[in-house]
Amino acid sequence: MTSAVSLQQVSRHFGPIRAMDAVDLEIAPGEFFAMLGPSGSGKTTCLRVIAGFEQPTAGHIEIFGETAEGVPPYRRNVNTVFQDYALFPHLNVLDNVAYSLMLRKVDKAERHRQAEDALAMVKLSGYGARRPGQLSGGQRQRVALARAIVNRPKVLLLDEPLGALDLKLRESMQEELKSLQRSLGITFIFVTHDQGEALSMADRVAVFSDGKVMQVGTPEEIYNRPNSRFVADFVGSSNLLPPDFTATITGQRAWASLRPEAIHITPSDGAAMQGRVTARSFMGSTVRLGLYVNGASLHAVVPASGNSANVDDMVGVLFAPEALHLMERET
Amino acid sequence: MIVLDTGAILPRRGGIFGALSDAFWRHPKLLVFLMLTPPVLWFGIIYLGSLLALLLQSFYSLDEFSGLVVPEFTLSTYAQLFRPSNFDIIVRTVLMAAAVTLASGIVAFPIAYMAARYAKGKWKALFYLGVMLPLWSSYLVKVYAWKLILAKEGILNWVFESLRLTPLLDAFLSIPVIGGNSLSVSYTGTFLVFLYIWLPYMILPTQAALERVPVNLIDASGDLGATPFQTFWHVIFPLALPGLVAGSIFTFSLTLGDYIIPNIVGSSRQIIGQAVYAQQGSAGNIPLAAAFTVVPIVIMGLYLWMAKRLGAFDAL
Ligand SMILES: Nc1ncnc2c1ncn2[C@@H]1O[C@H](COP(=O)(O)OP(=O)(O)OP(=O)(O)O)[C@@H](O)[C@H]1O
Ligand SMILES: [Mg+2]
């Protein structure tokens, strides 16, 4: 099956800056794909290359099997929801949403009807006559979304669309985006630097660092089996264990990750591995403990009930060797 | 870390500025009052006051026999504006101002567009210099320079002659109304000089408006399927329109009010500025001069009202 978007060794350099460096990605049709990475890691550049605002310095791009290099943005059936919405201030909400239909010379009544439908889809019926300036941030975000989906693009690119929203609105928008994507069946490519958002929403996630893709996989793979220190560190709350520590348990010298939930606390007497509690914070049903074990700092998340370990107590530390995930990459 | 030996509240700053800062902070309105008083006095009394005095004069009339102003309310002076000789002046002026404004808009837009969208660093400085430089030299020098350029013995004629195009120029000059003996004594000449002199006032606001069009709106438009031409027409132009209108207010009202350019380069038929000058000067008819001055004010009011109705300020 042809990929919705296929990047083959795509690079985009700005002088000495390698904003994208030999990126390979295959994004399947209908997939909800997230690009995750710290600030400046090249996520926006990658989206702009797919949208056609930037031309790659090297490499090959296909969109639904068709070569995209040299094709201007207006000939790509790919729409973008911009981070700062980019709504047209001189048009009202309805005309903003109907913009792409207007360009295609759809007649006025028909395009307004379709725009109303799109507004209804983002729960903004009745806001058509307003100017973008008269809307809240969350409402503008929905208008931008309605404008991008009104003509049913093949691929929708979203650049941190929820970045400016407060937590509650953000969570409800996450669900709405997800269900919208399911009902439309459009391929979504979603940029975020919030790992929780990426892991909870996406079918697959690509983790970016310094213009390179470090790992691509399902949220479970990324979370449970990070292939590098960078991914383990960025994606999550996993413990990172240095090669010296790993060697004492597995005999193999490699960086490893260990999920905090996999660690059990036992009484210190007779335990094979002992550690000192360095921090303790109550999280409701669980307790998060900082531990110092054999020269490594770990943290564990354990059930709150029956755990009375206090800071500076010595405890036994227990985990199954299989829970230790060895990473194939050096960094 | 540097540890300063101070309390939580810092001591008062000494001196008059310290005392003033405290006073202004406690009474913010005092500052506003002090800042606004001089301009309000200037604008309110000297400027608006003299404008009102002028308006008042226009409701007086001139006694035809004694040549004295009769300070009694009458509309007869305004009625005089509609005499054919005076009304012609008004129509002529408005047509000239409209032509100058339209042409400035057409000439200024591409220049402003290039400067706003493409010029960077050194080139932008060069643009500002190029646009502003003419404003630094005397207006009279420039107008007289144009008189020489356009005169019968002038450089333009010489160019036409060298290119053997003189018949073309003669044919143009033989057109009634816009033609004349030579370009320097024709409406076309007046128009060209107006166009040149006011052009910076059209370019600068247009460029400023274009500069404020966010790049991501242009990206968004292309993303939604607009060709560069469609983006220009549906996004860039409407957003730059307030700047064009601001520029047109300058070119239009400056042309309506000017009397020097048409005196030096132009035909003997007057425009409003010259009429005002003649009426208040040699003719001593202050009321009619005042009534003539009210005309541009009314026209500008109508123009702005129409511009607003047509949505020129929607992007503001
Ligand atoms: N037009 C440009 N000219 C020069 N450098 C650029 C340009 N655009 C991006 N860069 C550089 O490329 C790198 C990647 O930028 P990009 O905007 O893709 O990051 P990002 O992952 O989207 O970051 P953020 O999360 O902060 O939005 C950065 O170092 C940035 O400074
Ligand atoms: Mg970005």
XYZ file of C-alpha atoms and ligand atoms in Angstrom:
679
model
C 0.000 0.000 0.000
C 1.306 3.466 -0.810
C 2.079 5.705 2.128
C 0.126 8.913 2.647
C 3.393 10.726 3.138
C 6.784 9.266 2.469
C 10.025 11.081 3.276
C 13.188 9.453 1.995
C 16.473 10.825 3.322
C 14.984 14.311 3.371
C 17.227 17.125 4.591
C 16.593 20.811 4.967
C 19.645 22.882 5.847
C 19.694 26.600 6.526
C 23.346 27.401 5.917
C 25.186 25.529 8.650
C 21.969 24.723 10.553
C 20.659 21.245 9.876
C 16.987 21.757 10.656
C 16.209 18.366 9.080
C 18.909 15.829 8.530
C 18.312 12.703 6.441
C 14.819 12.062 7.746
C 13.053 8.842 6.744
C 9.349 8.558 7.501
C 6.493 6.472 6.148
C 3.081 7.677 7.273
C 0.145 5.431 6.451
C -3.189 6.669 5.063
C -5.682 7.436 7.813
C -3.012 7.361 10.460
C -2.837 9.762 13.398
C 0.882 10.453 13.416
C 2.618 12.564 16.037
C 5.972 14.309 15.771
C 7.458 14.798 19.183
C 10.628 16.591 20.102
C 12.147 19.439 22.062
C 12.152 23.015 20.849
C 14.310 23.511 17.756
C 14.427 19.829 16.866
C 13.002 20.405 13.377
C 9.353 19.440 13.754
C 7.971 22.613 12.207
C 10.522 22.445 9.418
C 9.403 18.900 8.687
C 5.760 19.993 8.468
C 6.672 22.939 6.264
C 8.545 20.635 3.923
C 5.487 18.381 3.664
C 3.169 21.368 3.144
C 5.511 22.745 0.481
C 6.535 26.020 2.145
C 10.108 24.778 2.316
C 11.916 22.891 -0.398
C 14.159 20.079 0.834
C 17.895 20.524 0.404
C 18.158 16.830 -0.402
C 15.983 13.740 -0.445
C 12.707 12.644 -1.942
C 9.116 13.247 -0.856
C 5.993 11.456 -2.004
C 2.438 12.281 -1.073
C 0.099 9.400 -1.873
C 2.680 8.044 -4.261
C 3.170 11.279 -6.167
C 6.457 13.133 -6.161
C 6.108 16.377 -4.258
C 9.430 18.139 -4.795
C 8.941 21.344 -6.716
C 5.163 21.227 -6.324
C 3.925 24.524 -4.833
C 1.766 24.443 -1.662
C -1.379 25.438 -3.534
C -1.175 22.320 -5.661
C -0.798 19.968 -2.700
C -3.971 18.550 -1.287
C -2.485 19.041 2.151
C -3.813 21.585 4.626
C -2.208 23.042 7.716
C -3.538 24.207 11.061
C -0.991 26.827 12.021
C 0.315 27.191 15.524
C -0.895 30.799 15.690
C -4.043 29.969 13.665
C -3.282 32.468 10.845
C -6.937 33.406 10.405
C -7.647 36.200 7.923
C -8.487 39.270 10.014
C -10.455 40.994 7.248
C -12.868 38.095 6.744
C -15.529 36.898 9.126
C -15.445 33.374 10.513
C -17.701 31.923 7.818
C -15.647 33.431 4.983
C -12.452 32.270 6.655
C -13.757 28.717 6.687
C -15.129 29.025 3.143
C -11.857 30.483 1.818
C -10.608 27.368 0.038
C -14.064 26.789 -1.472
C -14.195 30.386 -2.663
C -10.864 29.854 -4.432
C -12.367 26.862 -6.182
C -15.274 28.975 -7.355
C -17.882 26.985 -5.443
C -20.967 29.181 -5.540
C -21.743 31.292 -2.533
C -24.753 29.464 -1.106
C -23.061 26.091 -1.432
C -19.781 27.165 0.098
C -21.534 28.842 3.012
C -23.512 25.671 3.583
C -20.339 23.576 3.634
C -18.611 26.101 5.873
C -21.544 25.968 8.292
C -21.218 22.176 8.338
C -17.520 22.420 9.111
C -18.214 24.935 11.875
C -20.818 22.607 13.317
C -18.220 19.846 13.300
C -15.980 21.917 15.568
C -18.993 23.016 17.647
C -18.975 26.623 16.534
C -22.384 26.880 14.826
C -23.681 30.410 14.927
C -20.285 32.068 15.128
C -20.021 32.626 11.364
C -20.670 36.353 11.402
C -17.969 37.171 13.923
C -14.511 38.453 13.154
C -11.535 36.310 14.283
C -10.560 39.148 16.623
C -13.810 38.629 18.533
C -13.075 35.000 19.421
C -11.220 33.384 22.281
C -8.011 31.455 21.650
C -9.781 28.104 21.761
C -12.479 29.272 19.382
C -9.915 30.593 16.914
C -8.201 27.261 17.072
C -11.451 25.547 16.113
C -12.019 27.965 13.246
C -8.524 27.215 11.957
C -9.359 23.525 12.160
C -12.698 23.974 10.379
C -11.003 25.999 7.653
C -8.418 23.279 7.135
C -10.882 20.381 6.913
C -13.696 22.027 4.963
C -12.429 20.798 1.613
C -11.397 17.361 2.938
C -7.639 17.400 2.299
C -5.784 14.121 1.939
C -3.429 15.044 4.764
C -3.930 17.477 7.624
C -0.866 18.978 9.292
C -1.257 20.400 12.771
C 1.562 22.433 14.296
C 1.143 22.412 18.066
C -2.503 23.310 17.635
C -3.272 22.976 21.319
C -0.228 24.818 22.590
C -2.041 28.004 23.563
C -4.975 26.385 25.342
C -5.491 25.851 29.029
C -5.406 22.332 30.430
C -9.142 21.650 30.463
C -9.797 22.948 26.978
C -6.734 21.117 25.806
C -8.008 17.797 27.073
C -11.424 18.221 25.520
C -9.856 19.331 22.226
C -7.607 16.276 22.255
C -10.627 14.044 22.370
C -12.438 16.045 19.730
C -9.458 15.981 17.385
C -9.198 12.260 17.822
C -12.859 11.594 17.083
C -12.810 14.057 14.198
C -9.899 12.211 12.701
C -11.703 8.898 13.052
C -14.885 10.187 11.442
C -13.127 11.983 8.565
C -10.537 9.288 7.941
C -7.992 11.966 7.020
C -4.299 11.376 7.738
C -3.335 13.646 10.618
C 0.252 14.684 11.254
C 0.426 16.344 14.587
C 3.388 18.252 16.023
C 3.773 18.644 19.751
C 6.424 18.859 22.370
C 4.091 17.461 24.997
C 4.894 13.768 25.315
C 1.632 13.010 27.128
C -0.327 14.468 24.252
C 1.666 12.554 21.660
C 1.417 9.239 23.459
C -2.278 9.490 24.282
C -3.470 10.646 20.861
C -1.263 9.146 18.205
C -1.282 5.801 16.451
C 2.441 6.220 15.959
C 5.004 8.706 17.190
C 8.278 9.950 15.723
C 10.733 11.431 18.208
C 12.901 14.222 16.790
C 16.217 15.472 18.060
C 18.504 17.965 16.321
C 16.830 17.490 12.966
C 17.019 13.696 13.128
C 14.341 11.119 13.786
C 15.517 9.121 16.778
C 12.734 6.558 16.910
C 9.420 5.819 15.244
C 6.898 3.529 16.837
C 3.610 3.077 18.598
C 3.222 4.956 21.874
C 3.751 1.661 23.755
C 6.993 0.946 21.922
C 8.281 4.447 22.444
C 7.341 4.435 26.086
C 8.325 0.906 27.036
C 11.205 0.271 24.698
C 12.986 3.540 23.973
C 15.893 2.848 21.630
C 18.129 5.584 22.985
C 18.918 7.611 26.054
C 17.483 10.662 24.370
C 14.117 9.043 23.756
C 13.940 7.512 27.206
C 14.830 10.823 28.738
C 12.460 12.882 26.613
C 9.472 10.605 26.465
C 9.193 9.821 29.839
C 9.399 9.093 33.270
C 11.495 5.971 32.701
C 14.621 5.439 34.765
C 17.831 5.628 32.786
C 20.442 3.204 33.985
C 24.117 3.673 33.109
C 26.103 0.786 31.555
C 27.993 0.085 34.812
C 24.745 -0.496 36.627
C 23.257 -2.613 33.860
C 26.385 -4.771 33.755
C 25.961 -5.824 37.393
C 22.509 -7.214 36.611
C 22.615 -8.491 33.043
C 26.340 -8.766 32.479
C 25.931 -6.599 29.386
C 27.320 -3.081 29.220
C 24.635 -0.875 27.733
C 22.334 1.931 28.734
C 19.004 0.593 29.876
C 15.617 1.943 30.810
C 13.431 0.786 33.632
C 9.859 1.906 34.198
C 9.165 3.250 37.690
C 6.116 0.984 38.085
C 8.333 -2.084 37.583
C 10.237 -1.431 40.793
C 9.023 -3.006 44.016
C 10.024 -2.014 47.504
C 10.723 -4.737 50.081
C 12.033 -4.681 53.626
C 15.782 -4.127 53.529
C 16.723 -7.236 55.549
C 17.996 -9.945 53.268
C 17.254 -8.032 50.054
C 19.616 -8.653 47.145
C 19.699 -5.004 46.225
C 19.426 -2.229 48.746
C 18.817 1.466 48.329
C 18.328 4.609 50.319
C 15.133 6.695 49.946
C 16.108 10.195 48.880
C 12.680 11.692 48.224
C 9.068 10.809 48.747
C 6.045 12.486 47.240
C 2.462 11.504 47.677
C 0.517 11.223 44.416
C -2.895 10.040 45.660
C -3.197 6.335 45.026
C 0.535 6.011 44.514
C 3.724 7.266 46.105
C 6.736 8.368 44.118
C 10.024 7.496 45.728
C 13.472 8.718 44.881
C 16.028 5.958 45.440
C 19.802 5.823 45.494
C 20.969 2.350 44.513
C 24.535 1.204 43.783
C 25.609 4.647 42.620
C 22.520 5.248 40.456
C 19.518 7.442 41.105
C 16.179 5.817 40.370
C 12.607 6.645 40.980
C 9.831 4.222 41.703
C 6.085 4.563 41.714
C 4.524 2.223 44.271
C 1.023 1.784 45.700
C 0.324 4.225 48.496
C -1.234 1.615 50.743
C 1.201 -0.349 52.852
C 4.192 1.749 51.965
C 5.681 3.525 54.880
C 9.209 4.141 53.575
C 10.463 7.566 54.621
C 13.298 9.695 53.398
C 16.690 8.275 54.481
C 15.239 4.805 55.216
C 17.088 1.840 53.756
C 14.842 -0.388 51.664
C 15.134 -3.457 49.494
C 14.801 -2.765 45.727
C 13.395 -5.504 43.539
C 12.576 -5.754 39.840
C 12.442 -8.488 37.266
C 15.527 -8.545 35.015
C 13.208 -8.664 31.956
C 11.827 -5.273 32.962
C 15.226 -3.833 32.158
C 15.138 -2.660 28.542
C 18.577 -2.457 26.932
C 18.946 0.283 24.328
C 20.512 -0.340 20.946
C 21.783 3.215 20.450
C 24.746 4.749 22.202
C 23.251 8.182 22.841
C 25.972 36.053 44.700
C 26.080 39.700 45.607
C 24.149 40.463 48.761
C 22.875 44.012 48.956
C 22.347 45.437 52.383
C 18.879 46.849 51.850
C 15.444 46.464 53.326
C 12.392 45.208 51.455
C 11.414 48.784 50.617
C 14.082 50.799 48.880
C 14.689 54.374 50.079
C 13.305 57.304 48.126
C 15.334 58.394 45.156
C 16.630 61.855 45.871
C 16.329 64.922 43.715
C 13.564 66.476 41.738
C 13.190 63.555 39.294
C 12.820 61.121 42.154
C 10.106 63.247 43.721
C 8.393 63.657 40.333
C 8.482 59.909 39.650
C 6.806 59.228 42.990
C 4.200 61.924 42.400
C 3.389 60.653 38.900
C 3.175 57.077 40.116
C 0.701 58.056 42.797
C -1.321 60.316 40.503
C -1.163 58.804 37.008
C -3.757 61.280 35.773
C -1.406 64.139 36.572
C 1.073 62.807 34.052
C -1.592 62.373 31.400
C -2.816 65.881 32.131
C 0.644 67.394 31.844
C 1.398 65.499 28.645
C -1.850 66.356 26.938
C -2.250 69.996 27.893
C 0.196 71.545 25.415
C -1.006 69.586 22.373
C -4.652 70.077 23.306
C -4.083 73.798 23.688
C -2.293 73.897 20.388
C -4.703 71.683 18.532
C -7.873 72.866 20.231
C -7.377 76.584 20.313
C -4.949 77.499 17.612
C -5.846 74.906 15.010
C -9.521 74.077 15.539
C -10.149 77.641 16.702
C -8.839 79.168 13.516
C -10.721 76.568 11.515
C -13.934 77.569 13.270
C -13.171 81.244 12.723
C -12.759 80.431 9.061
C -16.039 78.521 8.978
C -17.732 81.485 10.610
C -16.316 83.823 7.950
C -17.814 81.676 5.238
C -21.280 82.507 6.541
C -20.618 86.228 6.146
C -20.753 88.039 2.851
C -18.919 90.780 1.018
C -20.654 94.057 0.307
C -20.098 94.415 -3.440
C -20.016 98.224 -3.330
C -18.000 99.047 -0.245
C -15.813 95.921 -0.446
C -16.306 95.364 3.287
C -17.245 92.128 5.014
C -20.789 92.212 6.391
C -20.768 90.176 9.630
C -24.302 88.844 9.306
C -25.305 85.242 8.852
C -26.057 84.409 5.235
C -25.756 81.487 2.843
C -25.243 83.747 -0.141
C -21.486 83.161 -0.164
C -22.040 79.419 -0.461
C -24.526 80.090 -3.221
C -21.741 81.897 -5.061
C -19.762 78.661 -5.135
C -22.350 77.290 -7.515
C -21.868 80.048 -10.057
C -20.463 78.371 -13.188
C -17.078 80.095 -12.924
C -16.589 78.955 -9.334
C -18.169 75.556 -9.746
C -15.817 74.827 -12.641
C -12.908 75.437 -10.298
C -14.281 72.897 -7.845
C -14.936 70.234 -10.472
C -11.530 70.791 -12.056
C -9.787 70.482 -8.687
C -11.617 67.343 -7.673
C -10.870 65.701 -11.026
C -7.224 66.665 -10.748
C -7.005 65.363 -7.168
C -8.718 62.126 -8.138
C -6.406 61.606 -11.121
C -3.308 62.350 -9.039
C -4.479 60.002 -6.276
C -5.279 57.157 -8.637
C -1.978 57.496 -10.469
C 0.017 57.708 -7.217
C -1.692 54.569 -6.001
C -0.807 52.736 -9.201
C 2.812 53.924 -9.200
C 3.339 53.571 -5.440
C 1.932 50.095 -4.917
C 4.585 48.052 -6.746
C 7.368 50.104 -5.165
C 5.871 49.699 -1.695
C 5.269 46.011 -2.342
C 8.855 45.349 -3.363
C 10.163 47.266 -0.373
C 7.868 45.555 2.114
C 8.146 41.988 0.865
C 11.568 41.633 -0.655
C 13.935 44.410 0.464
C 16.127 43.486 3.422
C 18.869 45.297 5.332
C 20.870 47.513 3.029
C 18.235 47.483 0.301
C 15.561 48.587 2.714
C 17.734 51.503 3.847
C 18.229 52.386 0.204
C 14.477 52.310 -0.338
C 13.794 54.702 2.542
C 16.559 56.969 1.349
C 15.226 56.952 -2.198
C 11.690 57.736 -1.105
C 12.578 60.355 1.479
C 15.459 62.093 -0.263
C 13.186 64.210 -2.484
C 11.402 65.418 0.671
C 14.624 66.892 1.991
C 15.082 69.368 -0.829
C 12.930 72.432 -1.225
C 9.553 71.977 -2.741
C 10.027 75.098 -4.866
C 13.315 73.845 -6.274
C 11.653 70.634 -7.340
C 8.703 72.385 -8.943
C 10.929 74.767 -10.875
C 13.081 71.848 -11.931
C 9.968 70.235 -13.367
C 9.068 73.476 -15.128
C 12.425 73.300 -16.881
C 11.991 69.644 -17.704
C 8.548 70.200 -19.186
C 9.177 73.540 -20.913
C 9.155 73.888 -24.683
C 12.963 74.180 -24.694
C 13.176 71.562 -21.943
C 14.780 68.177 -21.728
C 11.601 66.225 -22.352
C 11.014 67.978 -25.662
C 14.618 67.340 -26.558
C 14.201 63.627 -25.805
C 11.080 63.441 -27.968
C 12.925 65.296 -30.720
C 15.959 63.006 -30.587
C 13.669 60.016 -30.824
C 11.824 61.729 -33.677
C 8.626 61.471 -31.677
C 7.788 65.183 -31.632
C 4.615 64.645 -33.692
C 3.384 62.306 -30.991
C 3.907 64.969 -28.316
C 2.273 67.612 -30.495
C -0.694 65.358 -31.091
C -1.025 64.873 -27.364
C -0.716 68.590 -26.659
C -3.427 69.356 -29.194
C -5.961 67.383 -27.163
C -8.275 69.942 -25.575
C -8.307 70.413 -21.783
C -5.326 68.203 -20.951
C -3.099 69.634 -23.692
C -1.732 73.144 -24.208
C 1.068 75.153 -25.722
C 3.698 73.055 -24.014
C 3.607 70.507 -21.217
C 4.663 73.136 -18.689
C 1.515 75.162 -19.266
C -0.892 72.227 -19.465
C -2.943 70.274 -16.948
C -0.871 67.260 -17.849
C 2.172 69.145 -16.587
C 0.419 70.060 -13.333
C -0.640 66.451 -12.951
C 2.893 65.126 -13.478
C 4.361 67.505 -10.913
C 1.648 66.722 -8.356
C 2.250 63.035 -8.951
C 5.971 63.407 -8.387
C 5.753 65.682 -5.347
C 3.112 63.678 -3.434
C 4.324 60.197 -4.324
C 6.274 59.620 -1.054
C 3.100 60.317 0.914
C 1.449 57.430 -0.919
C 4.394 55.038 -0.839
C 5.183 55.230 2.871
C 1.765 54.363 4.380
C 1.232 51.685 1.744
C 4.601 50.156 2.492
C 3.900 50.278 6.232
C 0.573 48.483 5.728
C 2.125 45.840 3.475
C 4.900 45.308 5.965
C 2.330 44.481 8.634
C 0.739 41.690 6.605
C 1.874 38.591 8.516
C 3.840 36.128 6.411
C 1.887 33.227 7.851
C -1.352 34.598 6.366
C 0.315 34.393 2.980
C 1.430 30.837 3.772
C -2.073 29.967 4.984
C -3.626 31.287 1.804
C -1.283 29.245 -0.373
C -1.884 26.239 1.836
C -5.625 26.514 1.242
C -5.064 26.406 -2.483
C -4.572 30.018 -3.549
C -2.174 30.772 -6.374
C 0.161 33.712 -5.676
C -2.153 35.947 -7.697
C -5.221 34.842 -5.725
C -3.320 35.365 -2.476
C -2.450 38.846 -3.590
C -6.024 39.669 -4.505
C -7.803 38.076 -1.549
C -5.321 38.616 1.274
C -2.500 41.069 0.604
C -4.468 43.753 -1.183
C -7.374 43.950 1.301
C -4.937 44.074 4.199
C -2.921 46.833 2.531
C -6.014 48.838 1.633
C -6.075 50.954 4.815
C -2.520 52.034 3.972
C -3.533 52.925 0.425
C -6.498 54.875 1.761
C -4.244 56.694 4.224
C -1.916 57.553 1.354
C -4.802 58.671 -0.803
C -5.982 61.001 1.966
C -2.602 62.696 1.737
C -2.433 62.932 -2.041
C -6.077 63.895 -2.399
C -6.178 66.586 0.270
C -2.742 67.954 -0.566
C -3.819 68.380 -4.177
C -7.109 69.951 -3.145
C -5.250 72.527 -1.078
C -2.146 73.322 -3.105
C -1.798 76.579 -5.025
C 1.927 76.813 -5.737
C 2.357 73.933 -8.168
C -0.495 74.951 -10.506
C 0.800 78.535 -10.386
C 4.227 77.536 -11.596
C 3.381 74.602 -13.848
C -0.045 74.706 -15.378
C -2.651 76.511 -17.368
C -4.245 79.803 -16.425
C -7.429 78.140 -15.250
C -7.456 77.983 -11.463
C -7.903 75.198 -8.994
C -9.267 75.631 -5.461
C -5.984 76.527 -3.787
C -5.367 79.297 -6.273
C -8.935 80.530 -5.931
C -8.574 80.764 -2.152
C -5.275 82.583 -2.569
C -6.746 85.052 -5.043
C -9.955 85.645 -3.080
C -8.321 86.337 0.246
C -5.469 88.278 -1.306
C -6.063 90.652 -4.172
C -9.856 90.317 -4.234
C -10.150 90.756 -0.462
C -13.158 88.457 -0.418
C -12.451 86.563 2.794
C -15.948 85.009 2.988
C -15.685 83.463 -0.472
C -12.126 82.310 0.241
C -13.434 80.691 3.421
C -16.291 79.037 1.582
C -13.813 77.641 -0.948
C -11.721 76.164 1.881
C -14.741 74.396 3.274
C -15.115 72.505 -0.009
C -12.052 70.224 0.458
C -13.102 69.548 4.039
C -16.554 68.413 2.914
C -15.116 66.389 0.044
C -12.624 64.650 2.333
C -15.429 63.881 4.775
C -17.472 62.326 1.978
C -14.458 60.429 0.717
C -13.707 58.890 4.112
C -17.346 58.018 4.643
C -17.445 56.267 1.278
C -14.165 54.461 1.958
C -15.591 53.192 5.221
C -18.824 52.107 3.547
C -16.814 50.176 0.966
C -14.990 48.347 3.741
C -11.564 49.922 3.275
C -10.972 49.851 7.025
C -12.273 46.333 7.679
C -8.751 45.063 8.173
C -7.967 47.561 10.920
N 14.148 30.035 8.058
C 15.116 29.585 8.872
N 16.366 30.055 8.775
C 17.348 29.595 9.580
N 17.175 28.666 10.513
C 15.943 28.150 10.665
C 14.847 28.577 9.863
N 13.753 27.886 10.241
C 14.156 27.080 11.231
N 15.466 27.219 11.485
C 16.251 26.481 12.494
O 16.009 25.121 12.308
C 15.913 24.453 13.554
C 14.606 23.700 13.661
O 13.544 24.625 13.706
P 12.020 24.211 13.825
O 11.218 25.452 13.740
O 11.732 23.163 12.834
O 11.964 23.626 15.293
P 10.719 23.010 16.076
O 11.051 21.597 16.371
O 9.463 23.283 15.374
O 10.795 23.838 17.444
P 9.602 24.423 18.345
O 9.106 23.295 19.185
O 10.312 25.445 19.182
O 8.587 25.003 17.451
C 16.091 25.521 14.616
O 17.429 25.474 15.058
C 15.807 26.796 13.903
O 16.548 27.846 14.456
Mg 7.751 24.589 15.770
